[in-house]
Coordinates of C-alpha atoms and ligand atoms in Angstrom, one line a residue:
M1006 CA 126.9 36.4 39.8
A1007 CA 128.8 34.1 42.2
W1008 CA 132.0 34.8 44.1
N1009 CA 135.4 33.6 43.1
L1010 CA 137.0 33.2 46.5
N1011 CA 140.1 31.5 45.4
P1012 CA 142.3 34.6 45.3
L1013 CA 142.0 34.7 49.1
V1014 CA 144.0 31.5 49.7
D1015 CA 146.9 29.8 48.1
S1016 CA 145.1 26.4 48.4
T1017 CA 141.5 25.5 49.1
D1018 CA 142.5 22.2 50.7
L1019 CA 140.8 21.8 54.1
E1020 CA 143.9 20.3 55.8
H1021 CA 146.1 23.1 54.5
L1022 CA 143.7 25.8 55.7
K1023 CA 143.5 24.1 59.1
T1024 CA 147.3 24.2 59.4
R1025 CA 147.3 27.9 58.3
M1026 CA 144.8 28.7 61.1
E1027 CA 147.0 26.9 63.7
Q1028 CA 150.0 29.0 62.5
L1029 CA 147.9 32.1 63.0
I1030 CA 147.1 31.2 66.5
T1031 CA 150.7 30.4 67.3
E1032 CA 151.6 33.8 65.8
A1033 CA 149.1 35.5 68.2
E1034 CA 150.6 33.5 71.2
K1035 CA 154.0 34.7 70.2
L1036 CA 152.8 38.3 70.4
G1037 CA 151.7 37.6 74.0
K1038 CA 155.1 36.0 74.9
D1039 CA 157.0 39.0 73.5
Y1040 CA 154.8 41.8 74.9
R1041 CA 152.5 40.8 77.8
G1042 CA 153.2 42.9 80.8
K1043 CA 155.9 44.9 79.0
I1044 CA 153.8 47.5 77.0
T1045 CA 153.4 50.0 79.8
S1046 CA 157.1 50.8 79.7
L1047 CA 157.5 51.2 75.9
D1048 CA 158.8 54.4 74.4
A1049 CA 157.5 55.9 71.1
K1050 CA 159.8 53.9 68.9
R1051 CA 159.0 50.6 70.5
L1052 CA 155.3 51.3 70.5
L1053 CA 155.5 52.0 66.8
K1054 CA 157.2 48.6 66.4
L1055 CA 154.4 46.9 68.3
L1056 CA 151.6 48.6 66.3
K1057 CA 153.4 47.6 63.0
R1058 CA 153.6 44.0 64.3
I1059 CA 149.9 44.0 65.2
E1060 CA 149.1 45.2 61.7
K1061 CA 151.3 42.6 60.1
N1062 CA 149.4 39.9 62.0
I1063 CA 146.0 41.4 61.0
L1064 CA 147.0 41.3 57.3
E1065 CA 148.4 37.8 57.6
R1066 CA 145.3 36.3 59.0
E1067 CA 142.7 38.4 57.2
S1068 CA 142.5 36.4 53.9
V1069 CA 142.3 32.9 55.2
L1070 CA 139.7 33.8 57.9
K1071 CA 137.7 35.8 55.4
Y1072 CA 137.7 32.8 53.1
A1073 CA 136.2 30.7 55.8
R1074 CA 133.6 33.2 56.7
L1075 CA 132.6 34.1 53.1
K1076 CA 132.4 30.5 51.9
Y1077 CA 129.9 29.8 54.7
S1078 CA 127.9 33.0 54.1
A1079 CA 127.5 31.9 50.4
N1080 CA 126.3 28.5 51.3
S1081 CA 125.8 27.3 54.9
L1082 CA 124.4 24.0 53.6
D1083 CA 127.8 23.0 52.2
P1084 CA 129.3 20.6 54.8
E1085 CA 132.9 21.7 54.1
A1086 CA 132.0 25.3 54.4
K1087 CA 130.4 24.6 57.7
Q1088 CA 133.5 22.8 59.0
L1089 CA 135.7 25.6 57.8
S1090 CA 133.5 28.2 59.4
D1091 CA 133.7 26.4 62.7
L1092 CA 137.5 26.2 62.4
G1093 CA 137.7 29.9 61.5
R1094 CA 135.5 31.0 64.3
T1095 CA 137.4 29.0 66.9
A1096 CA 140.7 30.5 65.5
E1097 CA 139.3 34.0 65.6
M1098 CA 138.2 33.6 69.2
K1099 CA 141.6 32.2 70.3
I1100 CA 143.4 35.0 68.6
Q1101 CA 141.2 37.5 70.2
Q1102 CA 141.8 36.0 73.6
E1103 CA 145.5 36.0 73.1
T1104 CA 145.8 39.5 71.8
A1105 CA 143.2 41.4 73.8
F1106 CA 145.9 42.3 76.4
A1107 CA 147.7 44.5 73.9
M1108 CA 145.2 47.3 73.6
I1109 CA 144.5 47.2 77.3
E1110 CA 148.2 47.7 78.0
V1111 CA 148.4 50.4 75.3
T1112 CA 145.6 52.3 77.1
Q1113 CA 147.5 52.0 80.4
L1114 CA 150.7 53.2 78.7
L1115 CA 148.9 56.3 77.2
T1116 CA 147.3 57.1 80.6
K1117 CA 150.8 57.1 82.1
N1118 CA 152.3 59.0 79.2
P1119 CA 149.6 61.0 77.4
E1120 CA 152.3 63.0 75.6
L1121 CA 153.0 59.9 73.4
V1122 CA 149.8 60.9 71.4
D1123 CA 151.6 63.9 70.0
N1124 CA 155.0 62.2 69.5
P1125 CA 156.1 62.7 65.9
T1126 CA 157.3 59.0 65.6
L1127 CA 153.7 58.0 66.1
A1128 CA 152.2 60.6 63.8
E1129 CA 150.6 58.0 61.6
Y1130 CA 148.5 56.8 64.6
R1131 CA 147.9 60.1 66.3
H1132 CA 144.1 60.1 66.0
M1133 CA 143.8 56.4 67.0
L1134 CA 145.8 57.0 70.1
E1135 CA 143.8 60.1 70.9
V1136 CA 140.6 58.0 70.8
I1137 CA 142.1 55.4 73.0
L1138 CA 143.2 58.0 75.5
R1139 CA 139.6 59.5 75.5
R1140 CA 138.2 56.1 76.5
A1141 CA 140.8 55.5 79.2
P1142 CA 139.3 57.4 82.1
H1143 CA 136.1 55.4 81.8
I1144 CA 137.8 52.0 82.0
L1145 CA 137.4 50.3 85.4
T1146 CA 139.9 48.0 87.3
E1147 CA 140.4 44.5 85.9
D1148 CA 138.3 43.0 88.7
Q1149 CA 135.5 45.4 88.2
E1150 CA 135.5 44.9 84.4
K1151 CA 135.2 41.1 85.0
L1152 CA 132.3 41.7 87.4
M1153 CA 130.6 43.9 84.8
I1154 CA 130.8 41.1 82.2
Q1155 CA 129.4 38.6 84.7
K1156 CA 126.5 40.9 85.8
D1157 CA 125.5 41.7 82.2
R1158 CA 125.5 38.0 81.2
F1159 CA 122.6 37.1 83.4
G1160 CA 121.2 40.6 83.6
I1161 CA 120.7 43.0 80.7
D1162 CA 122.0 40.5 78.2
S1163 CA 119.1 38.3 79.0
F1164 CA 116.6 41.1 78.3
Y1165 CA 118.2 41.7 75.0
R1166 CA 118.1 38.0 74.1
L1167 CA 114.5 37.7 75.3
Q1168 CA 113.4 40.5 73.0
Q1169 CA 115.2 38.9 70.1
D1170 CA 113.9 35.4 70.8
W1171 CA 110.3 36.7 71.1
L1172 CA 110.5 38.3 67.7
T1173 CA 112.1 35.2 66.0
T1174 CA 109.8 32.6 67.6
R1175 CA 106.4 34.2 67.4
T1176 CA 104.1 33.5 64.5
F1177 CA 101.3 35.7 63.3
K1178 CA 97.9 34.8 61.7
I1179 CA 96.7 36.9 58.8
K1180 CA 94.1 36.4 56.1
I1181 CA 95.5 36.7 52.5
D1182 CA 93.1 36.2 49.6
G1183 CA 90.5 34.8 51.9
K1184 CA 92.9 32.2 53.3
L1185 CA 94.3 32.3 56.9
K1186 CA 98.0 32.2 56.9
E1187 CA 100.5 31.8 59.7
M1188 CA 103.9 33.5 59.3
P1189 CA 107.0 34.5 61.2
Y1190 CA 107.9 38.1 62.1
G1191 CA 110.3 38.5 59.2
E1192 CA 107.7 37.4 56.7
I1193 CA 104.7 39.4 58.0
T1194 CA 106.7 42.6 58.2
A1195 CA 107.3 42.4 54.5
L1196 CA 103.6 43.0 54.0
Y1197 CA 104.0 46.5 55.5
E1198 CA 104.9 47.7 52.0
H1199 CA 102.5 45.6 50.1
P1200 CA 100.5 47.5 47.3
D1201 CA 97.2 46.3 48.9
R1202 CA 96.2 48.9 51.6
Q1203 CA 94.0 46.5 53.6
L1204 CA 96.9 44.0 53.8
R1205 CA 99.2 46.7 55.0
K1206 CA 96.7 47.7 57.7
E1207 CA 96.0 44.2 58.9
S1208 CA 99.7 43.2 59.0
N1209 CA 100.5 46.3 61.2
R1210 CA 97.5 45.6 63.4
T1211 CA 98.3 41.9 63.8
V1212 CA 101.9 42.5 64.8
Y1213 CA 101.5 45.4 67.1
S1214 CA 98.4 44.1 69.0
K1215 CA 100.4 40.9 69.7
L1216 CA 103.4 43.1 70.9
E1217 CA 100.9 45.0 73.1
E1218 CA 99.7 41.8 74.8
D1219 CA 103.2 41.4 76.3
E1220 CA 103.6 45.0 77.4
I1221 CA 104.7 43.9 80.9
L1222 CA 107.7 42.1 79.4
W1223 CA 108.8 45.0 77.2
A1224 CA 108.4 47.6 80.0
S1225 CA 110.5 45.4 82.4
A1226 CA 113.2 45.1 79.9
I1227 CA 113.3 48.8 79.1
R1228 CA 113.4 49.7 82.8
A1229 CA 116.2 47.3 83.4
L1230 CA 118.3 48.5 80.4
F1231 CA 117.8 52.2 80.9
G1232 CA 118.3 51.9 84.7
D1233 CA 121.4 49.8 84.2
H1234 CA 122.9 52.3 81.8
L1235 CA 122.4 55.2 84.2
E1236 CA 124.2 53.2 86.9
T1237 CA 127.0 52.3 84.5
C1238 CA 127.4 56.0 83.7
K1239 CA 128.0 56.8 87.3
L1240 CA 130.5 54.0 87.6
R1241 CA 132.4 54.8 84.5
K1242 CA 132.2 58.5 85.0
W1243 CA 130.3 59.2 81.8
P1244 CA 128.8 62.7 82.4
T1245 CA 125.6 61.9 80.4
P1246 CA 123.9 58.8 79.1
L1247 CA 125.0 60.0 75.6
T1248 CA 128.7 60.1 76.4
Q1249 CA 129.5 56.5 75.5
S1250 CA 128.0 56.8 72.0
L1251 CA 129.8 60.1 71.5
I1252 CA 133.2 58.6 72.3
D1253 CA 132.5 55.5 70.2
N1254 CA 131.4 57.6 67.2
D1255 CA 134.2 60.1 67.5
V1256 CA 131.9 63.2 67.8
D1257 CA 131.1 65.8 70.5
E1258 CA 127.9 66.8 72.1
K1259 CA 127.8 70.2 70.4
T1260 CA 127.6 68.4 67.0
I1261 CA 124.7 66.2 68.0
K1262 CA 122.9 69.2 69.4
A1263 CA 123.3 71.1 66.1
L1264 CA 122.2 68.0 64.2
M1265 CA 119.1 67.4 66.3
D1266 CA 118.2 71.1 66.3
T1267 CA 118.4 71.1 62.5
V1268 CA 116.1 68.1 62.3
E1269 CA 113.6 69.8 64.6
N1270 CA 113.7 73.0 62.6
H1271 CA 113.0 71.1 59.4
V1272 CA 110.1 68.8 60.3
E1273 CA 107.9 70.8 57.9
L1274 CA 110.0 69.6 55.0
Y1275 CA 109.1 66.0 55.8
R1276 CA 105.4 66.8 56.5
R1277 CA 105.2 68.6 53.1
Y1278 CA 106.4 65.4 51.4
L1279 CA 103.9 63.3 53.3
R1280 CA 101.1 65.6 52.3
L1281 CA 102.1 65.3 48.6
K1282 CA 102.2 61.6 49.0
T1283 CA 98.6 61.7 50.5
R1284 CA 97.5 63.5 47.4
L1285 CA 99.2 61.1 45.0
M1286 CA 97.6 58.2 46.8
K1287 CA 94.2 59.9 46.6
L1288 CA 93.6 59.6 50.3
P1289 CA 92.0 62.1 52.7
K1290 CA 94.8 61.4 55.2
L1291 CA 97.8 59.1 55.2
A1292 CA 97.7 56.3 57.7
N1293 CA 100.8 55.0 59.4
Y1294 CA 100.7 52.0 57.1
D1295 CA 100.9 54.3 54.0
I1296 CA 104.1 56.1 55.0
L1297 CA 106.3 53.6 53.1
A1298 CA 103.6 52.3 50.7
P1299 CA 104.4 52.1 47.0
L1300 CA 102.8 54.9 45.0
P1301 CA 99.8 53.8 42.8
D1302 CA 100.2 53.2 39.1
M1303 CA 104.0 52.6 39.3
P1304 CA 105.7 50.9 36.4
D1305 CA 106.5 47.2 37.0
R1306 CA 110.2 47.4 36.1
K1307 CA 112.7 44.5 36.1
F1308 CA 116.4 44.9 35.5
T1309 CA 118.7 42.3 34.2
W1310 CA 122.1 41.7 35.9
G1311 CA 123.8 43.2 32.9
Q1312 CA 121.6 46.3 33.0
A1313 CA 122.1 46.7 36.7
R1314 CA 125.9 46.4 36.2
T1315 CA 126.0 49.1 33.5
L1316 CA 123.7 51.4 35.5
V1317 CA 125.7 51.2 38.7
I1318 CA 129.1 51.6 36.9
D1319 CA 127.8 54.6 34.9
S1320 CA 126.4 56.2 38.0
F1321 CA 129.8 56.1 39.7
K1322 CA 131.4 57.3 36.4
S1323 CA 129.3 60.4 36.4
F1324 CA 131.2 61.3 39.6
D1325 CA 134.7 60.1 39.0
P1326 CA 136.4 57.6 36.6
E1327 CA 138.4 56.0 39.4
F1328 CA 135.2 55.3 41.3
A1329 CA 133.9 53.6 38.2
D1330 CA 137.1 51.6 37.8
I1331 CA 136.8 50.2 41.3
V1332 CA 133.2 49.2 40.8
D1333 CA 134.1 47.6 37.5
H1334 CA 136.8 45.5 39.1
M1335 CA 134.2 44.3 41.6
F1336 CA 132.2 42.8 38.8
E1337 CA 135.1 41.8 36.6
K1338 CA 136.9 39.8 39.4
R1339 CA 133.7 38.3 40.7
R1340 CA 133.8 40.0 44.1
I1341 CA 130.0 40.2 44.1
D1342 CA 127.8 37.3 45.1
A1343 CA 124.3 38.2 43.8
Q1344 CA 122.9 34.8 43.0
V1345 CA 119.8 33.7 44.8
R1346 CA 120.7 30.5 46.5
K1347 CA 119.4 28.2 49.3
G1348 CA 121.6 28.3 52.3
K1349 CA 122.9 31.8 51.5
S1350 CA 123.0 34.4 54.3
S1351 CA 120.3 37.0 54.1
G1352 CA 120.6 40.7 53.7
A1353 CA 123.3 42.7 51.9
W1354 CA 126.7 43.7 53.0
C1355 CA 130.2 44.5 51.9
A1356 CA 133.3 43.1 53.6
S1357 CA 136.6 44.8 52.9
W1358 CA 139.7 42.9 51.9
L1359 CA 142.5 45.1 53.0
S1360 CA 145.5 43.0 51.9
G1361 CA 143.9 42.4 48.5
N1362 CA 143.0 46.1 48.2
S1363 CA 139.5 45.1 47.3
A1364 CA 136.2 43.9 48.9
F1365 CA 133.5 41.2 48.7
I1366 CA 129.8 42.0 48.4
L1367 CA 126.9 39.7 49.2
L1368 CA 123.3 40.4 48.1
S1369 CA 120.4 38.5 46.4
F1370 CA 119.4 39.9 43.1
N1371 CA 116.0 39.3 41.5
G1372 CA 115.9 42.4 39.3
A1373 CA 113.8 44.8 41.4
I1374 CA 114.7 48.4 41.4
G1375 CA 115.4 48.4 45.1
E1376 CA 118.1 45.7 44.5
V1377 CA 119.8 47.9 42.0
F1378 CA 120.0 50.5 44.7
T1379 CA 121.4 47.9 47.1
L1380 CA 124.0 47.1 44.5
A1381 CA 125.0 50.8 44.2
H1382 CA 125.0 51.1 48.0
E1383 CA 127.3 48.1 48.6
N1384 CA 129.6 49.1 45.7
G1385 CA 129.9 52.5 47.5
H1386 CA 131.3 50.6 50.5
A1387 CA 133.7 48.8 48.2
V1388 CA 134.9 52.1 46.8
H1389 CA 135.4 53.5 50.3
S1390 CA 137.3 50.4 51.4
V1391 CA 139.6 50.4 48.3
L1392 CA 140.4 54.1 48.7
M1393 CA 141.3 53.5 52.3
S1394 CA 143.3 50.4 52.0
S1395 CA 145.4 51.7 49.2
K1396 CA 146.7 54.5 51.4
L1397 CA 146.3 53.5 55.0
S1398 CA 147.5 50.8 57.3
P1399 CA 144.9 48.5 58.9
L1400 CA 144.6 50.2 62.2
N1401 CA 143.6 53.4 60.5
T1402 CA 140.7 51.9 58.6
D1403 CA 138.4 51.6 61.6
I1404 CA 135.8 54.2 60.5
S1405 CA 133.1 55.4 62.9
F1406 CA 129.5 54.5 62.3
G1407 CA 128.5 58.1 61.4
V1408 CA 130.8 58.3 58.3
A1409 CA 130.8 54.6 57.4
E1410 CA 127.8 55.1 55.1
T1411 CA 129.2 58.1 53.3
A1412 CA 130.2 56.4 50.0
S1413 CA 127.4 53.9 50.0
I1414 CA 124.5 56.5 50.3
F1415 CA 126.4 58.8 48.0
G1416 CA 126.4 56.0 45.5
E1417 CA 122.6 55.6 45.9
L1418 CA 122.1 59.3 45.2
L1419 CA 124.3 59.0 42.0
L1420 CA 122.2 56.1 40.9
A1421 CA 119.0 58.0 41.6
E1422 CA 120.1 60.8 39.5
K1423 CA 121.1 58.5 36.6
L1424 CA 117.7 56.8 36.8
I1425 CA 115.9 60.1 36.8
A1426 CA 117.9 61.3 33.8
Q1427 CA 117.1 58.1 31.9
A1428 CA 113.4 57.9 32.9
K1429 CA 111.0 57.6 30.0
T1430 CA 107.8 58.5 31.9
K1431 CA 106.8 60.7 34.8
E1432 CA 105.9 57.7 36.9
E1433 CA 109.4 56.3 36.6
K1434 CA 110.8 59.5 37.9
Q1435 CA 108.3 59.7 40.7
E1436 CA 109.2 56.1 41.8
V1437 CA 112.9 57.0 42.2
L1438 CA 112.2 60.3 44.0
A1439 CA 109.7 58.7 46.3
K1440 CA 112.2 56.0 47.2
I1441 CA 114.9 58.6 48.1
L1442 CA 112.4 60.8 50.1
D1443 CA 110.8 57.8 51.8
E1444 CA 114.2 56.6 53.0
F1445 CA 115.3 60.1 54.0
G1446 CA 112.1 60.7 56.0
M1447 CA 112.6 57.4 57.8
T1448 CA 116.3 57.7 58.6
V1449 CA 116.3 61.4 59.4
F1450 CA 113.0 62.1 61.0
Q1451 CA 111.5 58.8 62.3
V1452 CA 114.9 57.8 63.7
S1453 CA 115.2 61.3 65.4
A1454 CA 111.9 60.6 67.2
R1455 CA 113.7 57.6 68.7
F1456 CA 116.5 59.9 69.9
F1457 CA 114.1 62.2 71.7
F1458 CA 112.2 59.2 73.1
E1459 CA 115.5 57.7 74.5
T1460 CA 116.4 61.1 76.0
W1461 CA 113.0 61.4 77.7
L1462 CA 113.2 57.8 79.1
Y1463 CA 116.6 58.5 80.6
E1464 CA 115.3 61.7 82.2
A1465 CA 112.2 60.0 83.5
T1466 CA 114.3 57.2 85.0
K1467 CA 116.6 59.7 86.6
R1468 CA 113.6 61.5 88.2
G1469 CA 112.4 58.1 89.6
E1470 CA 109.3 58.0 87.5
Y1471 CA 107.9 54.5 87.2
L1472 CA 107.9 53.4 83.6
D1473 CA 105.1 51.0 82.9
G1474 CA 104.1 50.1 79.4
K1475 CA 101.5 52.9 79.0
T1476 CA 103.9 55.6 80.3
I1477 CA 106.6 54.5 77.9
S1478 CA 104.0 54.5 75.1
K1479 CA 103.1 58.1 76.1
Y1480 CA 106.7 59.2 75.6
W1481 CA 106.9 57.3 72.3
T1482 CA 103.8 58.9 70.8
K1483 CA 105.0 62.3 72.1
A1484 CA 108.3 61.9 70.3
R1485 CA 106.7 60.5 67.1
D1486 CA 104.2 63.4 67.0
K1487 CA 107.0 65.9 67.4
M1488 CA 108.2 64.7 63.9
Y1489 CA 104.9 63.9 62.1
G1490 CA 102.6 66.5 63.5
D1491 CA 99.1 65.9 62.3
T1492 CA 100.0 64.4 58.9
I1493 CA 99.4 60.8 60.0
E1494 CA 96.4 58.8 61.3
W1495 CA 98.0 56.2 63.6
L1496 CA 96.4 52.9 64.4
P1497 CA 96.0 52.8 68.2
E1498 CA 98.2 49.7 68.2
M1499 CA 101.1 51.9 67.0
D1500 CA 101.5 53.3 70.5
W1501 CA 103.5 50.1 71.0
E1502 CA 105.9 50.6 68.2
W1503 CA 108.8 51.1 70.6
T1504 CA 108.5 47.5 71.7
M1505 CA 110.1 46.0 68.6
K1506 CA 113.0 48.3 68.0
V1507 CA 116.1 46.3 68.8
H1508 CA 118.2 49.4 69.4
Y1509 CA 116.6 50.1 72.7
Y1510 CA 117.5 46.7 74.0
I1511 CA 121.2 46.3 72.9
P1512 CA 123.3 46.3 76.1
R1513 CA 126.6 48.3 76.3
F1514 CA 125.6 49.9 73.0
R1515 CA 123.2 52.6 74.2
Y1516 CA 121.9 55.6 72.2
Y1517 CA 122.5 54.0 68.9
N1518 CA 119.8 55.6 66.9
W1519 CA 121.3 59.1 66.2
P1520 CA 124.3 57.8 64.1
Y1521 CA 121.8 56.9 61.4
V1522 CA 120.5 60.4 61.3
F1523 CA 124.1 61.7 61.4
G1524 CA 125.2 59.4 58.6
N1525 CA 122.3 60.3 56.3
L1526 CA 122.3 64.0 56.7
F1527 CA 126.1 64.1 56.4
V1528 CA 125.9 62.5 53.0
F1529 CA 123.0 64.7 51.9
A1530 CA 125.1 67.7 52.9
L1531 CA 128.1 66.4 50.9
Y1532 CA 125.9 65.7 47.9
R1533 CA 124.7 69.3 48.1
L1534 CA 128.3 70.5 48.1
F1535 CA 128.9 68.3 45.0
K1536 CA 125.9 69.9 43.2
E1537 CA 127.2 73.3 44.1
Q1538 CA 130.9 72.9 43.4
G1539 CA 130.8 70.3 40.6
A1540 CA 134.2 68.8 39.6
A1541 CA 136.1 70.8 42.3
F1542 CA 134.3 68.7 44.9
V1543 CA 135.5 65.3 43.5
P1544 CA 139.0 65.4 45.0
K1545 CA 137.6 66.6 48.3
L1546 CA 135.3 63.7 48.7
K1547 CA 138.0 61.3 47.6
A1548 CA 140.4 62.7 50.3
L1549 CA 137.7 62.4 52.9
L1550 CA 137.1 58.8 52.1
A1551 CA 140.8 58.0 51.8
S1552 CA 141.5 59.4 55.3
G1553 CA 139.8 56.4 56.9
S1554 CA 139.9 56.8 60.7
T1555 CA 142.9 59.1 60.8
K1556 CA 140.6 62.1 61.3
S1557 CA 137.4 62.8 63.3
P1558 CA 134.2 63.7 61.4
R1559 CA 134.7 67.2 62.7
E1560 CA 138.2 67.4 61.2
M1561 CA 136.9 66.0 57.9
G1562 CA 134.2 68.7 57.8
A1563 CA 136.8 71.3 58.5
E1564 CA 138.8 70.2 55.5
L1565 CA 135.8 70.8 53.4
G1566 CA 135.5 74.3 54.9
F1567 CA 132.6 73.5 57.3
D1568 CA 132.0 73.3 60.9
I1569 CA 129.8 70.3 61.7
T1570 CA 129.2 71.6 65.2
T1571 CA 126.9 74.3 63.6
P1572 CA 123.4 73.9 62.3
E1573 CA 124.5 75.6 59.0
F1574 CA 126.4 72.5 58.0
W1575 CA 123.5 70.2 58.6
A1576 CA 121.0 72.5 56.9
L1577 CA 123.0 71.8 53.7
G1578 CA 121.7 68.3 53.9
M1579 CA 118.1 69.5 54.3
K1580 CA 118.7 71.8 51.3
Q1581 CA 119.5 68.8 49.2
A1582 CA 116.4 67.0 50.4
E1583 CA 114.4 70.1 49.6
E1584 CA 115.8 69.9 46.0
F1585 CA 114.5 66.4 45.6
L1586 CA 111.2 67.4 47.1
K1587 CA 110.9 70.3 44.7
E1588 CA 111.4 68.0 41.8
F1589 CA 108.8 65.5 43.2
K1590 CA 106.3 68.3 43.7
S1591 CA 106.6 69.6 40.2
L1592 CA 105.8 66.1 38.9
V1593 CA 102.8 65.8 41.2
E1594 CA 101.4 69.1 40.0
E1595 CA 102.3 68.5 36.3
Ligands
LIG95 ZN1 125.7 50.4 54.2

């Protein structure tokens, strides 16, 4: 259950690794000497040579830098890992500084010679060059760009840091079993899904009333960030506040409109689920702190590592033997660190290892069913990564956010189906279906509320409306109610829910809620196609995953025979959710 990181390096000796990192920096400097100031006059053939050289450098430095990073994530208390991590980070920063010029100059070259995008010599990189060219008109002069960085550093960046610092430094007092306890944000929010209803209610009330107290702070930050983005749009000639996120995610506005229209037209699906959950919980009405609550009378199941391994591999096998082989190699080669360990980084993630045609997964496994889902999710990422790296060069594996979760969520759905098939009781089935539907509801409908909220805030700012805390809350509750209707009884403190969501505060990364909706519904649509087409669908999904970032999501959809700019495609995802809901309903009524 612990990583074997040795295959990443030819020696784990610290001095040796230090020398290797110095060589990598020298290599990056060499690139600068050979190309700085010369890229804008390259022809197709010489541009290809440059791209190949950049990729060679990426692959050369990948393993040793990954070794440094992973060793530290596995145990930050290990002094050698700490030292190595510092060395790695410094090297990465230096390399970035040395090589940043290349893509800036490539952008200038393409602006001068846009026909290079379609040059057959560069066919392998066509889509990447196209995306660079799409960004080009929004880049400012070098001096302006420098000024932007300076302005942000003490401007909107401070609001973002302030929001983060507030959340990480506050403590909250709450009574548990008659005893008053004081806990940090990360700990008290875990109580939101506690089986004890009173505790769920109190934890919500405690956190949100404290957030409300500082409403002046949050409203100031929101006004600054939203106002700043609108000014930036004018400066960078982004026609709408949404444009930046569209370019970054490689989609067009028509697609997002179709996606959001589909969500709006299917709110009743989510509400029907919430009403069923109300019945199962034997409540007159669901409160906001019940939305993600565990169902009553659920089996207390624990999985061993061996059981989890078999389950996850079998789930992928039910789709395709090659998928199962990839997942099997992840376990066999010890590419998964699942041990619970002091000093280990929190959360769960998968880091691809391109040159090794593999990946490394980190998570903490205690045997809960949710962790088996996480294991399937991260192994899905590993499958995606291996399918890409075996066919594509590194610059073509930079997948956009909206499709990055395709294999991972697909893996979760395969696992859900396996667990349902193996379930011994009705409750075991209900538990799995509720998990899928709870998550779907949150990522598709709750997150869509955030999209409408953002849109209204930009519109209000443009109109010159003064956004104080109460006005912002009014927009939030309006967006929330658009999704939930009258299915939920909200604590009054929940009017301030917008204050804690980090996505509203991230500078230069605006409108970053909708990609979650996109990603989820995209996978549900693909899963629906799998259910309808069976084995014929398998090679299609594999081709989609293996195409990495060489195609836009729209082109990927077209190859499956769909137009993602139409609501019909997105409705397929809703149809799949409807199937899960039907199954859930039949169990409730049994
Ligand atoms: Zn993921």
